[in-house]
Amino acid sequence: MTGGFPLDLILFGMIAAFLVLRLRSVLGRRTGFERPPADRPVAVPPVMGPADAVAPVTRRGVPDSRGPVGQALARIRGTDPNFDPAAFLNGAEGAFRMIVEGFAAGNRPLLRDLLSDDTYAGFEGAITERESKGERQRTEIREIRDATIEAADLRGTVADVTVRFVSDQVNLTTDATGKPVAGADAVTELTDIWTFQRDLRSSDPTWKLVGTRSA
């Protein structure tokens, strides 16, 4: 057509305009991985407490199924098909954090739900003694490095599972004036051996702490 635009150029122009619009729409989206512009203030996340902090991945150890501990775990699963050693370790790590920090805070209701009667009596006595002296305990679990099942037993329908926890903690006890009387304001690696128990016939899924010792 004389004096007009060739049809192929019109089509190419339309395609180019479409691609430009698409490119702008893609580049205009933030996917969450871009660096913030240098002239835009970066929002600083709020300071998180020990319970809210994102902890590094814990190394978890489940015994070989062919060994004595692994066979005991298999017997527990035979009685309770819902029992899973890996899932148990996840719950045990959570209980470890709650109990350690709950003891430091003197949180009796929380401890009452997670400890056996005898174990709770020991913890409660220590809290009462600390309070009678006007002392305060600060405990921070900085990292749980390792959580490994070391022993297991099944007596009838009552199951015991023992876990070794290796953790980095800050433990400091101060008197009524704020003066340190025990521990230190520094990170210390601690190894704790905890035994959890549950009657597999019970409708309560909670494994309660029945024994503690340090290694």
Coordinates of N, CA and C in Angstrom, one line a residue:
M1 N 0.9 -1.2 0.0 CA 0.0 0.0 0.0 C 0.9 1.2 0.0
T2 N 0.7 2.1 -1.0 CA 1.5 3.3 -1.2 C 1.3 4.3 0.0
G3 N 2.4 4.8 0.6 CA 2.2 5.8 1.6 C 1.8 5.2 3.0
G4 N 1.6 3.9 3.0 CA 1.2 3.3 4.3 C 2.4 2.6 4.9
F5 N 2.2 2.0 6.2 CA 3.2 1.3 6.8 C 3.1 -0.2 6.4
P6 N 4.2 -0.8 6.1 CA 4.2 -2.2 5.8 C 3.6 -3.0 6.9
L7 N 2.8 -4.0 6.6 CA 2.1 -4.8 7.6 C 3.1 -5.5 8.6
D8 N 4.2 -6.0 8.0 CA 5.1 -6.7 8.9 C 5.7 -5.8 9.9
L9 N 6.0 -4.5 9.6 CA 6.5 -3.6 10.5 C 5.5 -3.3 11.6
I10 N 4.3 -3.2 11.2 CA 3.2 -2.9 12.3 C 3.2 -4.1 13.2
L11 N 3.2 -5.3 12.7 CA 3.2 -6.5 13.6 C 4.4 -6.5 14.5
F12 N 5.6 -6.2 14.0 CA 6.8 -6.2 14.8 C 6.7 -5.1 15.9
G13 N 6.1 -4.0 15.5 CA 6.0 -2.9 16.5 C 5.0 -3.3 17.6
M14 N 3.9 -4.0 17.3 CA 3.0 -4.4 18.3 C 3.7 -5.5 19.2
I15 N 4.4 -6.4 18.7 CA 5.1 -7.4 19.5 C 6.1 -6.8 20.4
A16 N 6.9 -5.8 19.9 CA 7.9 -5.1 20.7 C 7.2 -4.4 21.8
A17 N 6.1 -3.7 21.6 CA 5.4 -3.0 22.6 C 4.9 -3.9 23.7
F18 N 4.4 -5.1 23.2 CA 3.9 -6.1 24.2 C 5.1 -6.6 25.1
L19 N 6.2 -6.9 24.5 CA 7.4 -7.4 25.2 C 7.9 -6.4 26.2
V20 N 7.9 -5.1 25.9 CA 8.3 -4.0 26.8 C 7.4 -4.0 28.0
L21 N 6.1 -4.1 27.7 CA 5.1 -4.0 28.8 C 5.3 -5.2 29.8
R22 N 5.5 -6.4 29.2 CA 5.7 -7.6 30.0 C 7.0 -7.5 30.8
L23 N 8.1 -7.0 30.2 CA 9.4 -6.8 30.9 C 9.2 -5.9 32.1
R24 N 8.5 -4.8 31.9 CA 8.3 -3.8 33.0 C 7.5 -4.5 34.1
S25 N 6.5 -5.3 33.7 CA 5.7 -5.9 34.8 C 6.5 -6.9 35.6
V26 N 7.4 -7.6 34.9 CA 8.3 -8.6 35.6 C 9.3 -7.9 36.5
L27 N 10.0 -6.9 36.0 CA 11.0 -6.2 36.7 C 10.4 -5.3 37.8
G28 N 9.1 -5.0 37.7 CA 8.5 -4.2 38.7 C 8.1 -5.0 40.0
R29 N 8.1 -6.3 39.9 CA 7.8 -7.2 41.0 C 9.0 -7.4 41.9
R30 N 8.8 -7.5 43.2 CA 9.9 -7.8 44.1 C 9.7 -9.3 44.5
T31 N 10.7 -10.1 44.3 CA 10.5 -11.5 44.6 C 11.0 -11.8 46.0
G32 N 11.6 -10.9 46.7 CA 12.1 -11.2 48.0 C 13.6 -11.5 48.1
F33 N 14.2 -11.5 46.9 CA 15.7 -11.9 46.9 C 16.5 -10.7 46.4
E34 N 15.9 -9.6 46.0 CA 16.6 -8.4 45.6 C 17.2 -7.7 46.7
R35 N 18.4 -7.0 46.5 CA 18.9 -6.2 47.5 C 18.1 -4.9 47.6
P36 N 17.9 -4.3 48.8 CA 17.1 -3.1 48.9 C 17.9 -1.9 48.3
P37 N 17.2 -1.0 47.7 CA 18.0 0.2 47.1 C 18.8 0.9 48.1
A38 N 20.0 1.4 47.7 CA 20.9 2.0 48.6 C 20.4 3.2 49.3
D39 N 19.4 3.9 48.7 CA 18.9 5.1 49.3 C 17.7 4.9 50.1
R40 N 17.2 3.6 50.2 CA 16.0 3.3 51.0 C 16.5 2.7 52.3
P41 N 16.0 3.3 53.5 CA 16.3 2.7 54.8 C 15.9 1.3 54.9
V42 N 16.8 0.5 55.4 CA 16.5 -1.0 55.6 C 15.9 -1.2 57.0
A43 N 14.7 -1.8 57.0 CA 14.0 -2.1 58.2 C 14.8 -3.1 59.1
V44 N 15.0 -2.8 60.3 CA 15.7 -3.6 61.3 C 14.7 -4.5 62.0
P45 N 14.8 -5.8 62.0 CA 13.8 -6.6 62.7 C 13.9 -6.4 64.2
P46 N 12.8 -6.6 64.9 CA 12.8 -6.4 66.3 C 13.7 -7.4 67.0
V47 N 14.3 -7.1 68.1 CA 15.1 -8.0 68.9 C 14.3 -9.1 69.4
M48 N 14.8 -10.4 69.2 CA 14.1 -11.5 69.6 C 14.7 -12.1 70.8
G49 N 13.8 -12.7 71.7 CA 14.3 -13.4 72.8 C 14.8 -14.7 72.5
P50 N 15.4 -15.5 73.4 CA 15.9 -16.8 73.2 C 14.9 -17.8 72.6
A51 N 13.6 -17.7 73.1 CA 12.6 -18.6 72.7 C 12.2 -18.3 71.3
D52 N 12.3 -17.1 70.8 CA 11.9 -16.7 69.5 C 13.0 -16.8 68.4
A53 N 14.2 -16.8 68.8 CA 15.3 -16.8 67.9 C 15.3 -18.1 67.0
V54 N 15.7 -17.9 65.8 CA 15.8 -19.0 64.9 C 17.1 -19.8 65.2
A55 N 17.0 -20.9 65.7 CA 18.2 -21.7 66.1 C 18.8 -22.4 65.0
P56 N 20.1 -22.6 65.0 CA 20.8 -23.5 64.0 C 20.2 -24.9 64.0
V57 N 20.3 -25.6 62.9 CA 19.8 -26.9 62.8 C 20.6 -27.8 63.8
T58 N 19.8 -28.6 64.6 CA 20.4 -29.5 65.6 C 20.8 -30.8 64.9
R59 N 21.9 -31.3 65.3 CA 22.3 -32.7 64.8 C 21.5 -33.7 65.7
R60 N 20.7 -34.5 65.0 CA 19.9 -35.5 65.8 C 20.4 -36.9 65.5
G61 N 20.5 -37.7 66.5 CA 21.0 -39.0 66.3 C 20.0 -40.1 66.7
V62 N 19.6 -40.9 65.7 CA 18.7 -42.0 66.0 C 19.5 -43.3 65.9
P63 N 19.5 -44.2 66.9 CA 20.3 -45.4 66.8 C 20.0 -46.3 65.7
D64 N 20.9 -47.1 65.3 CA 20.8 -48.1 64.3 C 19.7 -49.1 64.7
S65 N 18.8 -49.4 63.8 CA 17.7 -50.3 64.2 C 18.1 -51.7 64.6
R66 N 19.4 -52.1 64.2 CA 19.8 -53.4 64.4 C 20.5 -53.5 65.8
G67 N 20.8 -52.4 66.5 CA 21.4 -52.4 67.8 C 20.4 -52.6 68.9
P68 N 20.8 -52.7 70.1 CA 19.9 -52.9 71.3 C 19.0 -51.7 71.5
V69 N 19.5 -50.5 71.3 CA 18.6 -49.3 71.5 C 17.6 -49.3 70.4
G70 N 18.1 -49.5 69.2 CA 17.1 -49.5 68.0 C 16.1 -50.6 68.1
Q71 N 16.4 -51.7 68.7 CA 15.4 -52.8 68.8 C 14.4 -52.4 69.9
A72 N 14.9 -51.7 71.0 CA 14.0 -51.3 72.0 C 13.0 -50.2 71.5
L73 N 13.5 -49.3 70.6 CA 12.6 -48.4 70.0 C 11.6 -49.1 69.1
A74 N 12.0 -50.1 68.4 CA 11.1 -50.9 67.6 C 10.0 -51.5 68.4
R75 N 10.3 -52.0 69.6 CA 9.3 -52.6 70.5 C 8.3 -51.5 71.0
I76 N 8.8 -50.3 71.2 CA 7.9 -49.2 71.6 C 7.0 -48.9 70.5
R77 N 7.5 -48.9 69.3 CA 6.6 -48.6 68.1 C 5.7 -49.8 67.9
G78 N 6.1 -51.0 68.3 CA 5.1 -52.1 68.1 C 3.9 -51.9 69.1
T79 N 4.2 -51.3 70.2 CA 3.1 -51.1 71.1 C 2.3 -49.8 70.8
D80 N 3.0 -48.8 70.3 CA 2.4 -47.5 69.9 C 2.8 -47.3 68.4
P81 N 2.0 -47.6 67.4 CA 2.3 -47.4 66.0 C 2.6 -46.0 65.7
N82 N 2.1 -45.0 66.5 CA 2.3 -43.6 66.2 C 3.7 -43.1 66.6
F83 N 4.4 -44.0 67.4 CA 5.8 -43.5 67.8 C 6.7 -43.5 66.7
D84 N 7.5 -42.4 66.6 CA 8.5 -42.3 65.5 C 9.7 -41.6 66.2
P85 N 10.9 -42.3 66.2 CA 12.1 -41.8 66.9 C 12.5 -40.3 66.5
A86 N 12.4 -40.1 65.1 CA 12.8 -38.7 64.7 C 11.8 -37.7 65.2
A87 N 10.5 -38.0 65.1 CA 9.5 -37.0 65.6 C 9.7 -36.9 67.1
F88 N 10.0 -38.0 67.8 CA 10.2 -37.9 69.2 C 11.3 -36.9 69.6
L89 N 12.4 -37.0 68.8 CA 13.5 -36.1 69.1 C 13.1 -34.6 68.9
N90 N 12.3 -34.4 67.9 CA 11.9 -33.0 67.7 C 11.1 -32.5 68.9
G91 N 10.2 -33.4 69.4 CA 9.5 -33.0 70.6 C 10.3 -32.9 71.8
A92 N 11.3 -33.8 72.0 CA 12.2 -33.7 73.1 C 13.1 -32.5 73.1
E93 N 13.5 -32.0 72.0 CA 14.3 -30.8 71.9 C 13.4 -29.6 72.3
G94 N 12.2 -29.6 71.9 CA 11.3 -28.5 72.3 C 11.0 -28.5 73.8
A95 N 10.9 -29.7 74.4 CA 10.6 -29.9 75.8 C 11.9 -29.4 76.6
F96 N 13.1 -29.8 76.1 CA 14.3 -29.4 76.7 C 14.4 -27.8 76.8
R97 N 14.1 -27.1 75.8 CA 14.1 -25.7 75.8 C 13.1 -25.1 76.8
M98 N 11.9 -25.6 76.7 CA 10.8 -25.1 77.6 C 11.2 -25.4 79.1
I99 N 11.7 -26.6 79.4 CA 11.9 -26.9 80.8 C 13.1 -26.1 81.3
V100 N 14.2 -26.0 80.6 CA 15.4 -25.3 81.0 C 15.0 -23.8 81.3
E101 N 14.3 -23.2 80.3 CA 14.0 -21.8 80.5 C 12.8 -21.6 81.5
G102 N 11.9 -22.6 81.6 CA 10.8 -22.5 82.5 C 11.4 -22.6 83.9
F103 N 12.4 -23.4 84.2 CA 13.0 -23.5 85.5 C 13.6 -22.2 85.9
A104 N 14.4 -21.6 85.0 CA 15.0 -20.3 85.3 C 14.0 -19.3 85.6
A105 N 12.8 -19.3 84.9 CA 11.8 -18.3 85.1 C 10.9 -18.6 86.3
G106 N 11.1 -19.8 86.9 CA 10.2 -20.2 88.0 C 8.8 -20.5 87.5
N107 N 8.6 -21.0 86.3 CA 7.3 -21.2 85.7 C 6.8 -22.6 86.2
R108 N 6.2 -22.6 87.3 CA 5.7 -23.8 87.9 C 4.6 -24.5 87.1
P109 N 3.6 -23.8 86.6 CA 2.6 -24.5 85.8 C 3.1 -25.2 84.6
L110 N 4.0 -24.6 83.9 CA 4.6 -25.3 82.7 C 5.4 -26.5 83.2
L111 N 6.2 -26.4 84.2 CA 7.0 -27.5 84.7 C 6.1 -28.7 85.2
R112 N 5.0 -28.3 85.8 CA 4.1 -29.3 86.3 C 3.5 -30.2 85.2
D113 N 3.3 -29.6 84.0 CA 2.8 -30.4 82.9 C 3.8 -31.2 82.2
L114 N 5.1 -30.9 82.4 CA 6.1 -31.6 81.6 C 7.0 -32.5 82.4
L115 N 6.9 -32.5 83.8 CA 7.7 -33.3 84.6 C 6.9 -34.3 85.4
S116 N 7.5 -35.4 85.7 CA 6.8 -36.4 86.6 C 6.7 -35.8 88.0
D117 N 6.0 -36.4 88.9 CA 5.8 -35.9 90.2 C 7.1 -35.8 91.0
D118 N 7.9 -36.8 91.0 CA 9.2 -36.8 91.7 C 10.1 -35.7 91.1
T119 N 10.2 -35.7 89.8 CA 11.1 -34.7 89.2 C 10.6 -33.3 89.4
Y120 N 9.3 -33.1 89.4 CA 8.8 -31.7 89.6 C 9.1 -31.3 91.1
A121 N 9.0 -32.2 92.0 CA 9.3 -31.9 93.4 C 10.7 -31.4 93.6
G122 N 11.6 -32.0 92.9 CA 13.0 -31.5 92.9 C 13.2 -30.1 92.3
F123 N 12.6 -29.9 91.2 CA 12.7 -28.6 90.5 C 12.0 -27.5 91.3
E124 N 10.8 -27.8 91.8 CA 10.0 -26.9 92.6 C 10.8 -26.5 93.9
G125 N 11.4 -27.5 94.5 CA 12.2 -27.2 95.7 C 13.3 -26.2 95.5
A126 N 14.0 -26.4 94.3 CA 15.1 -25.5 94.0 C 14.6 -24.1 93.7
I127 N 13.5 -24.0 93.0 CA 12.9 -22.7 92.7 C 12.5 -22.0 94.0
T128 N 11.9 -22.7 94.9 CA 11.5 -22.1 96.2 C 12.7 -21.6 97.0
E129 N 13.8 -22.4 97.0 CA 15.0 -22.0 97.7 C 15.6 -20.8 97.1
R130 N 15.6 -20.7 95.8 CA 16.1 -19.6 95.1 C 15.3 -18.3 95.4
E131 N 14.0 -18.5 95.4 CA 13.1 -17.3 95.7 C 13.3 -16.8 97.1
S132 N 13.5 -17.8 98.0 CA 13.6 -17.4 99.5 C 14.9 -16.6 99.7
K133 N 15.8 -16.7 98.9 CA 17.1 -16.0 99.0 C 17.1 -14.7 98.2
G134 N 16.0 -14.5 97.5 CA 15.9 -13.3 96.6 C 16.7 -13.3 95.4
E135 N 17.1 -14.6 95.0 CA 18.0 -14.7 93.8 C 17.2 -14.8 92.5
R136 N 17.8 -14.5 91.5 CA 17.2 -14.6 90.1 C 18.1 -15.4 89.2
Q137 N 17.6 -16.2 88.4 CA 18.4 -16.9 87.4 C 18.1 -16.5 86.0
R138 N 19.1 -16.3 85.2 CA 19.0 -16.0 83.8 C 19.6 -17.1 83.0
T139 N 18.8 -17.7 82.2 CA 19.3 -18.8 81.3 C 18.9 -18.5 79.9
E140 N 19.9 -18.6 79.0 CA 19.7 -18.5 77.6 C 20.2 -19.7 76.9
I141 N 19.4 -20.4 76.1 CA 19.9 -21.5 75.3 C 20.3 -20.9 73.9
R142 N 21.6 -20.8 73.7 CA 22.0 -20.2 72.4 C 22.0 -21.2 71.3
E143 N 22.2 -22.4 71.6 CA 22.2 -23.4 70.5 C 22.1 -24.8 71.1
I144 N 21.4 -25.7 70.5 CA 21.4 -27.1 70.8 C 22.2 -27.8 69.7
R145 N 23.4 -28.2 70.0 CA 24.2 -28.8 69.0 C 23.9 -30.2 68.6
D146 N 23.4 -30.9 69.6 CA 23.2 -32.4 69.4 C 22.1 -32.9 70.3
A147 N 21.2 -33.7 69.7 CA 20.2 -34.4 70.5 C 20.2 -35.8 70.0
T148 N 20.6 -36.8 70.8 CA 20.8 -38.1 70.4 C 20.1 -39.1 71.4
I149 N 19.4 -40.1 70.9 CA 18.8 -41.1 71.7 C 19.9 -42.1 72.1
E150 N 20.1 -42.2 73.4 CA 21.2 -43.0 73.9 C 20.6 -44.3 74.5
A151 N 19.4 -44.4 75.0 CA 18.9 -45.6 75.6 C 17.3 -45.6 75.4
A152 N 16.8 -46.8 75.5 CA 15.3 -46.9 75.4 C 15.0 -48.2 76.2
D153 N 13.7 -48.2 76.7 CA 13.3 -49.4 77.4 C 11.8 -49.4 77.4
L154 N 11.2 -50.6 77.4 CA 9.8 -50.8 77.5 C 9.5 -51.9 78.5
R155 N 8.7 -51.5 79.5 CA 8.3 -52.4 80.6 C 6.8 -52.4 80.6
G156 N 6.2 -53.5 80.0 CA 4.8 -53.5 79.8 C 4.4 -52.5 78.8
T157 N 3.7 -51.5 79.2 CA 3.3 -50.4 78.3 C 4.0 -49.1 78.7
V158 N 4.9 -49.1 79.6 CA 5.6 -47.9 80.1 C 6.9 -47.9 79.3
A159 N 7.1 -46.8 78.6 CA 8.3 -46.6 77.8 C 9.2 -45.5 78.3
D160 N 10.5 -45.8 78.3 CA 11.5 -44.8 78.7 C 12.4 -44.5 77.5
V161 N 12.7 -43.3 77.2 CA 13.7 -42.9 76.2 C 14.6 -41.9 76.7
T162 N 15.9 -42.2 76.7 CA 16.9 -41.3 77.2 C 17.6 -40.5 76.1
V163 N 17.8 -39.2 76.2 CA 18.3 -38.4 75.2 C 19.5 -37.6 75.7
R164 N 20.6 -37.5 75.0 CA 21.7 -36.7 75.3 C 21.7 -35.4 74.6
F165 N 21.6 -34.3 75.3 CA 21.6 -33.0 74.7 C 22.9 -32.3 74.9
V166 N 23.5 -31.8 73.9 CA 24.7 -30.9 74.0 C 24.3 -29.5 73.5
S167 N 24.4 -28.6 74.4 CA 23.9 -27.2 74.1 C 24.9 -26.2 74.6
D168 N 24.8 -25.0 74.0 CA 25.5 -23.8 74.4 C 24.6 -22.9 75.2
Q169 N 24.9 -22.7 76.4 CA 24.0 -21.9 77.3 C 24.7 -20.8 78.0
V170 N 23.9 -19.8 78.4 CA 24.4 -18.8 79.4 C 23.5 -19.0 80.6
N171 N 24.2 -19.2 81.8 CA 23.5 -19.4 83.0 C 24.1 -18.5 84.1
L172 N 23.3 -17.6 84.6 CA 23.8 -16.7 85.6 C 22.8 -16.5 86.7
T173 N 23.2 -16.7 87.9 CA 22.3 -16.5 89.1 C 22.8 -15.3 89.8
T174 N 21.9 -14.3 90.1 CA 22.3 -13.1 90.9 C 21.5 -13.0 92.2
D175 N 22.0 -12.3 93.2 CA 21.3 -12.1 94.4 C 20.4 -10.9 94.3
A176 N 19.8 -10.5 95.4 CA 18.8 -9.5 95.4 C 19.3 -8.2 95.0
T177 N 20.7 -8.0 95.1 CA 21.3 -6.7 94.7 C 21.8 -6.7 93.2
G178 N 21.6 -7.9 92.6 CA 22.1 -8.0 91.2 C 23.5 -8.6 91.1
K179 N 24.1 -8.9 92.2 CA 25.5 -9.4 92.2 C 25.5 -10.9 91.9
P180 N 26.4 -11.3 90.9 CA 26.4 -12.7 90.5 C 26.8 -13.6 91.7
V181 N 26.1 -14.7 91.9 CA 26.5 -15.7 92.9 C 26.8 -17.1 92.4
A182 N 26.4 -17.3 91.1 CA 26.7 -18.6 90.5 C 26.6 -18.4 89.0
G183 N 27.4 -19.3 88.3 CA 27.3 -19.2 86.9 C 28.2 -18.1 86.3
A184 N 28.0 -17.8 85.1 CA 28.8 -16.7 84.4 C 28.0 -16.1 83.2
D185 N 28.3 -14.9 82.9 CA 27.6 -14.3 81.8 C 28.4 -14.6 80.5
A186 N 28.6 -15.8 80.3 CA 29.4 -16.3 79.1 C 28.8 -17.6 78.6
V187 N 29.0 -17.9 77.4 CA 28.4 -19.1 76.8 C 29.3 -20.3 77.2
T188 N 28.6 -21.3 77.7 CA 29.2 -22.6 78.1 C 28.6 -23.8 77.5
E189 N 29.4 -24.7 77.0 CA 28.8 -25.9 76.4 C 28.5 -26.9 77.6
L190 N 27.3 -27.4 77.6 CA 26.8 -28.3 78.6 C 26.3 -29.6 77.9
T191 N 26.4 -30.7 78.6 CA 25.9 -32.0 78.2 C 24.9 -32.5 79.3
D192 N 23.7 -32.7 78.9 CA 22.7 -33.2 79.8 C 22.1 -34.5 79.3
I193 N 21.9 -35.4 80.2 CA 21.2 -36.7 79.9 C 19.9 -36.7 80.5
W194 N 18.8 -36.7 79.7 CA 17.5 -36.6 80.2 C 16.7 -37.9 79.8
T195 N 15.9 -38.4 80.7 CA 15.0 -39.5 80.4 C 13.6 -39.1 80.4
F196 N 12.9 -39.4 79.4 CA 11.5 -39.1 79.2 C 10.7 -40.5 79.3
Q197 N 9.5 -40.4 79.9 CA 8.7 -41.6 80.1 C 7.2 -41.3 79.7
R198 N 6.6 -42.4 79.2 CA 5.2 -42.3 78.9 C 4.5 -43.7 79.0
D199 N 3.3 -43.7 79.5 CA 2.5 -45.0 79.5 C 1.8 -44.9 78.1
L200 N 2.2 -45.9 77.3 CA 1.7 -45.9 75.9 C 0.2 -46.1 75.8
R201 N -0.4 -46.6 76.9 CA -1.9 -46.8 76.9 C -2.6 -45.5 77.2
S202 N -1.9 -44.5 77.7 CA -2.5 -43.2 78.1 C -3.0 -42.4 76.9
S203 N -4.1 -41.7 77.0 CA -4.6 -40.8 76.0 C -3.8 -39.5 75.9
D204 N -3.0 -39.3 77.0 CA -2.1 -38.1 77.0 C -0.9 -38.4 76.3
P205 N -0.6 -37.6 75.2 CA 0.6 -37.9 74.4 C 1.9 -37.4 74.9
T206 N 1.8 -36.7 76.1 CA 3.0 -36.1 76.6 C 4.0 -37.1 77.2
W207 N 5.3 -36.9 76.8 CA 6.4 -37.7 77.4 C 6.9 -36.8 78.5
K208 N 6.8 -37.3 79.8 CA 7.3 -36.5 80.9 C 8.7 -36.8 81.3
L209 N 9.4 -35.7 81.7 CA 10.8 -35.9 82.2 C 10.8 -36.6 83.5
V210 N 11.5 -37.7 83.6 CA 11.6 -38.5 84.9 C 13.0 -38.5 85.5
G211 N 14.0 -38.1 84.7 CA 15.3 -38.1 85.3 C 16.3 -37.2 84.5
T212 N 17.2 -36.6 85.2 CA 18.2 -35.7 84.6 C 19.5 -35.9 85.3
R213 N 20.6 -35.8 84.5 CA 21.9 -35.8 85.0 C 22.8 -35.1 84.0
S214 N 24.0 -34.7 84.5 CA 24.9 -34.0 83.7 C 26.1 -35.0 83.3
A215 N 26.7 -34.8 82.2 CA 27.7 -35.7 81.7 C 29.0 -34.9 81.6

